[in-house]
Coordinates of C-alpha atoms in Angstrom, one line a residue:
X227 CA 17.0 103.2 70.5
X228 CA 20.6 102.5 69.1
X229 CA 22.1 99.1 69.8
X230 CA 25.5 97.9 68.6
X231 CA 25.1 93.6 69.2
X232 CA 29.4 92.5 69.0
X233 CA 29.5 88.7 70.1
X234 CA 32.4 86.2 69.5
X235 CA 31.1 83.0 68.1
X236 CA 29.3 80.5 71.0
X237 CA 31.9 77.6 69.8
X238 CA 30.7 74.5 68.6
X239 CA 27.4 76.0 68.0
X240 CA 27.2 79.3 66.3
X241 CA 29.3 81.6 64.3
X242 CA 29.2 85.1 65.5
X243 CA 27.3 86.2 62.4
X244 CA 24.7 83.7 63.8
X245 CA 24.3 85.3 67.3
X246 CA 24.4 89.0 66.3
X247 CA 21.1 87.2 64.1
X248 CA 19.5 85.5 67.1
X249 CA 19.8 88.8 69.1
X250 CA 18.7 90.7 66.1
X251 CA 15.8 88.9 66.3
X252 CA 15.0 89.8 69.6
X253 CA 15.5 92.8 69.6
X254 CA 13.0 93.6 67.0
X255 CA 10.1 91.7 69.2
X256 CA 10.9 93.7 71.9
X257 CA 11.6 97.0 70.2
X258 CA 10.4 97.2 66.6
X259 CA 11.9 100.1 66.2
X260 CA 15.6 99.6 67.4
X261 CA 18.6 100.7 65.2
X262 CA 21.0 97.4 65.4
X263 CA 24.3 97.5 64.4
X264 CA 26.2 93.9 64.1
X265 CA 29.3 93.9 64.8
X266 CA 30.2 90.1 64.5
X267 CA 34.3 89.6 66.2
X268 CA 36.3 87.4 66.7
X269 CA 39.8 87.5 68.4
X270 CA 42.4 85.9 66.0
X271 CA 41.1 82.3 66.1
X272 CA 38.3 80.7 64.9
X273 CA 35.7 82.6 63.5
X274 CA 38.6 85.6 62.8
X275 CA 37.9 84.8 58.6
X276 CA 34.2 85.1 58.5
X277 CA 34.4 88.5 60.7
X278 CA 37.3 89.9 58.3
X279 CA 35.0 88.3 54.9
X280 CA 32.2 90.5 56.7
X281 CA 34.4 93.9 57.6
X282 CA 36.6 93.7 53.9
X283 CA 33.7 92.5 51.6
X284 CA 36.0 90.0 51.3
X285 CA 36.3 86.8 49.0
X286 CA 36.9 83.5 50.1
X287 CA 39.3 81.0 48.5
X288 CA 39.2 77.9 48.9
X289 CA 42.6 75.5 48.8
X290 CA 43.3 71.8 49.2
X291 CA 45.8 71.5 51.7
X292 CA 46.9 69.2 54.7
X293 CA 45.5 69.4 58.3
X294 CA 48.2 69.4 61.3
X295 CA 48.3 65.3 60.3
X296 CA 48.7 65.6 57.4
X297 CA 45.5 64.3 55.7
X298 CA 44.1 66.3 53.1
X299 CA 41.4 68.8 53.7
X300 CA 40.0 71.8 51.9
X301 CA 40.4 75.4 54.0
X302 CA 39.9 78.4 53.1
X303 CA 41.5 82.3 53.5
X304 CA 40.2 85.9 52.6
X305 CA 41.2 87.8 49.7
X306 CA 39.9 91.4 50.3
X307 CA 38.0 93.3 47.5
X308 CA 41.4 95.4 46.3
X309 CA 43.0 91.8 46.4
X310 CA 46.1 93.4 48.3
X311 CA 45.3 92.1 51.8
X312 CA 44.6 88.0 52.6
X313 CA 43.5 87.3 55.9
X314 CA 44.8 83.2 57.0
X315 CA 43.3 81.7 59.7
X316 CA 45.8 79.0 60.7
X317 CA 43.2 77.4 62.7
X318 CA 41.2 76.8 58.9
X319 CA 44.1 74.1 58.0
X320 CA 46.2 73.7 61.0
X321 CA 43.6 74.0 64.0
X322 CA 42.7 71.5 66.5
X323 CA 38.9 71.6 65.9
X324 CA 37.7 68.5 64.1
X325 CA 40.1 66.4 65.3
X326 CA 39.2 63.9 68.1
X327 CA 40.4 64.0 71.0
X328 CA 41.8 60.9 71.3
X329 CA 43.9 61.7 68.1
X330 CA 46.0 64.6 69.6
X331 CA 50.0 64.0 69.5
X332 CA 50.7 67.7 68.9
X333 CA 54.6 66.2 68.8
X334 CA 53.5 64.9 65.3
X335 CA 51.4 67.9 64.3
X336 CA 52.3 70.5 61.6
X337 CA 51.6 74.1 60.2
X338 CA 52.6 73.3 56.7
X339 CA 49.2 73.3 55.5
X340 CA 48.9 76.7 56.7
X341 CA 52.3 77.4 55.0
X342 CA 50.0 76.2 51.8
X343 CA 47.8 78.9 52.5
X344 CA 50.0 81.4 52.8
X345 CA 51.8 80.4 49.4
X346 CA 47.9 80.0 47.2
X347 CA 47.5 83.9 48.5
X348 CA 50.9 85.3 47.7
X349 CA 50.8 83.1 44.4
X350 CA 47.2 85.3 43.8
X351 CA 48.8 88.7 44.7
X352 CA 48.4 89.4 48.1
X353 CA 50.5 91.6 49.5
X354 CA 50.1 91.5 52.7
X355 CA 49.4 88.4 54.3
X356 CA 47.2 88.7 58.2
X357 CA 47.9 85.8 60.3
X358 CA 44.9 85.2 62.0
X359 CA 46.5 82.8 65.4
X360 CA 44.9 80.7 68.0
X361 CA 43.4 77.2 67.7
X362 CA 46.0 75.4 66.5
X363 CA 46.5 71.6 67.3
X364 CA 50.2 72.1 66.9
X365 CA 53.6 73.1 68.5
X366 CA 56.1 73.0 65.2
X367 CA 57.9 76.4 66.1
X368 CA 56.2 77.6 62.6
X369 CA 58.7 74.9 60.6
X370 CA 55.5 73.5 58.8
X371 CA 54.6 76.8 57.8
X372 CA 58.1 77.6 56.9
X373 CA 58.6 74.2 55.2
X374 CA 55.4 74.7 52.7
X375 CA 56.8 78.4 51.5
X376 CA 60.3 76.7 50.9
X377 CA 62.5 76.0 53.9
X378 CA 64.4 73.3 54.5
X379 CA 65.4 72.1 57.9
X380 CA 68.2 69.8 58.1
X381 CA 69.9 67.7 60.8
X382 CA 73.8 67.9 61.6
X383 CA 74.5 65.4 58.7
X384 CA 72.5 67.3 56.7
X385 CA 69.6 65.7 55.9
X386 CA 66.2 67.4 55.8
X387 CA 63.6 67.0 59.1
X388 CA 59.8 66.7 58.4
X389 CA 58.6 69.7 60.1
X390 CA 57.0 68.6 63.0
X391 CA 57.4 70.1 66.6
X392 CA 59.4 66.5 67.4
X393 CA 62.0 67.2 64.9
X394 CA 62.5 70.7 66.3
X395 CA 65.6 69.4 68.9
X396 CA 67.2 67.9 66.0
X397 CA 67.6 71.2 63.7
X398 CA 71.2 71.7 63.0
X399 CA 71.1 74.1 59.9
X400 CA 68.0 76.2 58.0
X401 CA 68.6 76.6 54.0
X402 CA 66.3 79.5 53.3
X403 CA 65.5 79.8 49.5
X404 CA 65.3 83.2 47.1
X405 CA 62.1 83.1 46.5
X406 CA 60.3 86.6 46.5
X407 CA 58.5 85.9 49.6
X408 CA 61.7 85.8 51.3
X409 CA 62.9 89.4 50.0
X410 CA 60.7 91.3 52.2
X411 CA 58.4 92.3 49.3
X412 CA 55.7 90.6 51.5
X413 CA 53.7 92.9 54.6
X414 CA 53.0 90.3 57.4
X415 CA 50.6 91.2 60.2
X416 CA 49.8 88.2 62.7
X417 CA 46.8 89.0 65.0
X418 CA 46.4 86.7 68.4
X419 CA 45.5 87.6 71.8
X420 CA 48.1 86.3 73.6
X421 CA 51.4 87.7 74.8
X422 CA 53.3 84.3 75.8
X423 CA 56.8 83.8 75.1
X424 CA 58.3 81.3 72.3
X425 CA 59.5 78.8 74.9
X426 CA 60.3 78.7 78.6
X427 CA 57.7 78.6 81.7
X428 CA 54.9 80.6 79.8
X429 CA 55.9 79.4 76.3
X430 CA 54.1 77.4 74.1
X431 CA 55.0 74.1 75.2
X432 CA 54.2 74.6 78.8
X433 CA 51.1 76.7 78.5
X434 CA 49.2 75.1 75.7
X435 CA 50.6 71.8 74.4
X436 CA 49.0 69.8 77.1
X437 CA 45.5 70.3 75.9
X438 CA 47.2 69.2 72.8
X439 CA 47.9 65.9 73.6
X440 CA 51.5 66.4 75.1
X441 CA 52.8 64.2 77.9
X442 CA 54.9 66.2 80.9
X443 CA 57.6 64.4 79.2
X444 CA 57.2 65.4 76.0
X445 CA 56.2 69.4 76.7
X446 CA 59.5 69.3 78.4
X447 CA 61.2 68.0 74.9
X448 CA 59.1 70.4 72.7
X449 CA 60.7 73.6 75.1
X450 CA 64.0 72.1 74.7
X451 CA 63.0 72.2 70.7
X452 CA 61.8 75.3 70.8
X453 CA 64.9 76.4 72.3
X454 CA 66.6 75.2 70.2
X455 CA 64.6 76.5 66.8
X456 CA 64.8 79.9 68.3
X457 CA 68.6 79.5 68.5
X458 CA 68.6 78.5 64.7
X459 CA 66.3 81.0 63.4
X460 CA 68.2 83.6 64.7
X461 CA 71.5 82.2 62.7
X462 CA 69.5 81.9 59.3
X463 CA 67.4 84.7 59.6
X464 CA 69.2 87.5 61.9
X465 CA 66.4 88.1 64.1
X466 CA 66.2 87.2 67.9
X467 CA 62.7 86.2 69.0
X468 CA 63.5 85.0 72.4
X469 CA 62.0 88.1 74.3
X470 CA 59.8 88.9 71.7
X471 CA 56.1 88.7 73.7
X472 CA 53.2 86.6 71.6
X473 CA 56.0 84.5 69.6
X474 CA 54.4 81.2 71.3
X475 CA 51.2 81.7 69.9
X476 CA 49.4 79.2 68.0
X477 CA 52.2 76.5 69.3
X478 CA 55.0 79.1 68.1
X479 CA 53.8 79.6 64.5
X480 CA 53.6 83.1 65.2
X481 CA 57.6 83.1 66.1
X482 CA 58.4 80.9 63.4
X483 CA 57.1 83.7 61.1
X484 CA 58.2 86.4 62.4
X485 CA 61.5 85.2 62.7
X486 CA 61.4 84.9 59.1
X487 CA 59.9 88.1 58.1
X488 CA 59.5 90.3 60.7
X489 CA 56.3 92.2 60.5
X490 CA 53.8 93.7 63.3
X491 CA 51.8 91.6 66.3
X492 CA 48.2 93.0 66.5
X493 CA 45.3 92.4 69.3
X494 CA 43.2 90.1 66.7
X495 CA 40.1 91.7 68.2
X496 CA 41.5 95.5 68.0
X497 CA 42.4 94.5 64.2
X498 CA 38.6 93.6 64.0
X499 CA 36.9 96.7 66.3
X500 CA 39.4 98.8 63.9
X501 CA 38.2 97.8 60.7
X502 CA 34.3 97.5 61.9
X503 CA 34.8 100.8 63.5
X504 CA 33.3 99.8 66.2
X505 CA 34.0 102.5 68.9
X506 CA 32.1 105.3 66.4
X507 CA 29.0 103.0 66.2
X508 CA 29.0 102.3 70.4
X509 CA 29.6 106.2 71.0
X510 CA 26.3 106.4 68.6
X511 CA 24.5 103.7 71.0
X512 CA 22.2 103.9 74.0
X513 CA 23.4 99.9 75.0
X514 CA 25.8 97.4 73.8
X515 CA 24.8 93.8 73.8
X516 CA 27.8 90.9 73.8
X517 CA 28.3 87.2 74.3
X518 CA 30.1 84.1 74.1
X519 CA 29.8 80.3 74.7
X520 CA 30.9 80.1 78.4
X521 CA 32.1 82.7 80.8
X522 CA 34.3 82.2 83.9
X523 CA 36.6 84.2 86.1
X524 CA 38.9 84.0 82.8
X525 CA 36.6 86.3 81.0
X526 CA 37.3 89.2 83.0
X527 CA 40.8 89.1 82.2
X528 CA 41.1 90.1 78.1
X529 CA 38.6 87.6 76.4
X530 CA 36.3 89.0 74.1
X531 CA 33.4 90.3 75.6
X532 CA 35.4 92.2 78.2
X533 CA 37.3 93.7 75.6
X534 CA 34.0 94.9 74.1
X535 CA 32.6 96.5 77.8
X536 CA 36.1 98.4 77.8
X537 CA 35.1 100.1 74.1
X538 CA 31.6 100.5 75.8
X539 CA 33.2 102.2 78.9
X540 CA 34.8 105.3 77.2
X541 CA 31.8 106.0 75.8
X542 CA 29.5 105.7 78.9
X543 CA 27.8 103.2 77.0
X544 CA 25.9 100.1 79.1
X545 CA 27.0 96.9 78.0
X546 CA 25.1 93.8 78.6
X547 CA 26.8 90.0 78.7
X548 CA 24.3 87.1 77.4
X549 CA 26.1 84.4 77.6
X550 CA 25.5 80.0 77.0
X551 CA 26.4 79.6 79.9
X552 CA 27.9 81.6 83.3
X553 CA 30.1 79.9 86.2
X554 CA 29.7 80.9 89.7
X555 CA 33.2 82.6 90.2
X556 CA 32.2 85.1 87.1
X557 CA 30.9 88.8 89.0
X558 CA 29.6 90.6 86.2
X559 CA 29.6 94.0 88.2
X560 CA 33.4 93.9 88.6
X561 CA 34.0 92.6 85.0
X562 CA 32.2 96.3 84.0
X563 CA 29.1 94.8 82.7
X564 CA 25.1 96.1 83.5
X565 CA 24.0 92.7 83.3
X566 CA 25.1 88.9 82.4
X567 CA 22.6 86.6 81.2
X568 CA 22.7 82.4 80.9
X569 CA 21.1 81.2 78.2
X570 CA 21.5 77.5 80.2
X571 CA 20.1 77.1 83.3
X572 CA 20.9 75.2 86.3
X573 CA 18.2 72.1 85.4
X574 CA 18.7 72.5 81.3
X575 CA 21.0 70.2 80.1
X576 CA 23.9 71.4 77.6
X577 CA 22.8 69.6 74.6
X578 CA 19.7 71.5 75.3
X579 CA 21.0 74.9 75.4
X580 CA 23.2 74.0 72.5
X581 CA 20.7 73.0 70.2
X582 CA 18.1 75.5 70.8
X583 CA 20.7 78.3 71.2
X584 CA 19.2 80.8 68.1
X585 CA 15.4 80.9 70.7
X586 CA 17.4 81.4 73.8
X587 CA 19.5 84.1 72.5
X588 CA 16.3 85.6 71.1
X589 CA 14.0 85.6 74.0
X590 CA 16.8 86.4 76.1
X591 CA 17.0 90.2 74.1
X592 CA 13.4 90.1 74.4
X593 CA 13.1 89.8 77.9
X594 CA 16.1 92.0 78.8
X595 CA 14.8 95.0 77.0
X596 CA 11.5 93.9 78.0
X597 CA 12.2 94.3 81.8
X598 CA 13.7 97.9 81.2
X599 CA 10.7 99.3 79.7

């Protein structure tokens, strides 16, 4: 029996490398002698690095830099083997993981340390630079970013801003410098899975800055802002990203960038399944198995695992969902899976499923393939 195993990461717990493992493992108990294929993915955010390290033989670099505070942190992107393509995860040095919730003030927040790894990988030959977006803790309009590779932002008197999503209202004039980067010797690919705006009603201030700490008050100013930097980049760098979709993703970082060098938006996961070549290994399998930390009604609508029982569709291919948990509103018939599967159930607390995840996923394989003996 053939099995491709192609989970995102369960977050907080395990990387994806780590549950394609767990299954692995139960696989084998159950059939000894399976063919598995791991296919570890990810979708742009966290957990995009290690997947692209995995599918590039890629090697990782590691940089001191500044979180979206500003306090220093090491983070890390992926040079691939030929030493051509990098792969930067924002969410490695400007992503809100890490930081307490109590601490979030995305108004204050910044991209330039993801700015820093952009530079450290251009600076080491890359060519072209892959934006891996989503995650982020901040809504800056990509000035941080902008601000670390050389940009200055000034104010009507002329005085430079800190590049933080508060200052973005108060950008009068952008000085763009003649460095190389800014020549357009450098490819830029940006891969999220989202398609919202740069500001408006389904921009980045309304949709996503509120689980970033943002008042109603203040995701009304960061629009305005946004607005406003959109306004500006188009004046400095001749390209309109007002109607562009994805430019709000990762609190506008990905307009920010493209405003300033254009380049191409890519479905992070489709980069991923691309580069795995994961539709020739599921039109070689007899079942798929996929998973994720929680699955709602949401999943259904583009997350990762539905993504992957699309791939599994064309091919006729049964794919199964095993998942740490499953709400009631999820109908795993309609979302085009065989099965779903909770590793938590109703009487297990979380911490529970959480720290025993690696044996649940297991017997969970186990007892699947088990059952359809």
């Amino acid at each position: 029996m053939k099995i491709v195993v192609a989970p995102d990461a369960f977050k907080d717990c395990l990387s994806a490398k780590g549950v394609c493992t767990a299954l692995q493992n139960g696989i084998f108990k159950a059939i000894p002698t399976a063919e598995v294929f791991c296919v570890p993915l990810a979708d742009g955010g966290e957990g995009t690095a290690d997947c692209f390290a995995a599918a590039t033989d890629g090697k990782r670099v590691s940089v001191q830099v500044q979180n979206a505070y500003g306090a220093p942190k090491t983070a890390q992107y992926i040079l691939s083997a030929d030493r051509k393509t990098a792969l930067v995860e924002m969410a490695q040095a400007s992503g809100i993981q890490g930081i307490d919730k109590n601490c979030l003030h995305t108004k204050y927040a910044s991209t330039y340390g993801t700015g820093e790894l952009i530079l450290h990988a251009v600076r080491n030959g890359a060519a072209h630079i892959i934006v891996g977006l989503g995650g982020s803790a901040t809504t800056d309009g990509g000035m941080g970013a902008l601000a670390a590779l050389g940009v200055r932002f000034l104010d009507v008197f002329g005085k430079e801003l800190p590049p933080v999503g508060a200052h973005m209202e108060k950008v009068a004039a952008i000085e763009v410098p003649k460095s190389p980067i800014f020549q357009g010797e450098i490819r830029f690919t940006y891969a999220c899975d989202v398609q919202n705006p740069f500001f408006g009603e389904t921009g980045a201030a309304f949709v996503f800055a509120r689980q970033k700490g943002a008042t109603d008050a203040e995701i009304a100013e960061l629009d305005s802002g946004l607005r406003n930097l959109a306004a500006q980049y188009k004046a400095a760098f001749h390209r309109d990203i007002e109607k562009v979709p994805a430019m709000g993703a990762a609190g506008g970082l990905c307009g920010g960038l493209f405003a300033a060098f254009g380049g191409t938006v890519q479905s992070g996961f489709e980069m991923l399944a691309d580069l795995t070549d994961l539709d020739r290994k599921i039109a070689a399998a007899d079942l798929v198995l996929t998973g994720e930390g929680r699955t709602d009604r949401q999943t259904a609508f583009g997350k990762l695992p539905a993504r992957v029982t699309m791939h599994a569709a064309k091919h006729g291919v049964p794919c199964v969902l095993i998942s740490g948990d499953i709400a009631p509103d999820f109908d795993a018939a309609t979302a085009g899976f065989a099965a779903a599967i909770a590793l938590k159930t109703p009487e297990m607390p979380v911490a529970d499923s959480i720290a025993h995840a690696k044996e649940l996923l297991a017997r969970a394989a186990y007892t699947y393939l088990q059952a359809q003996k």
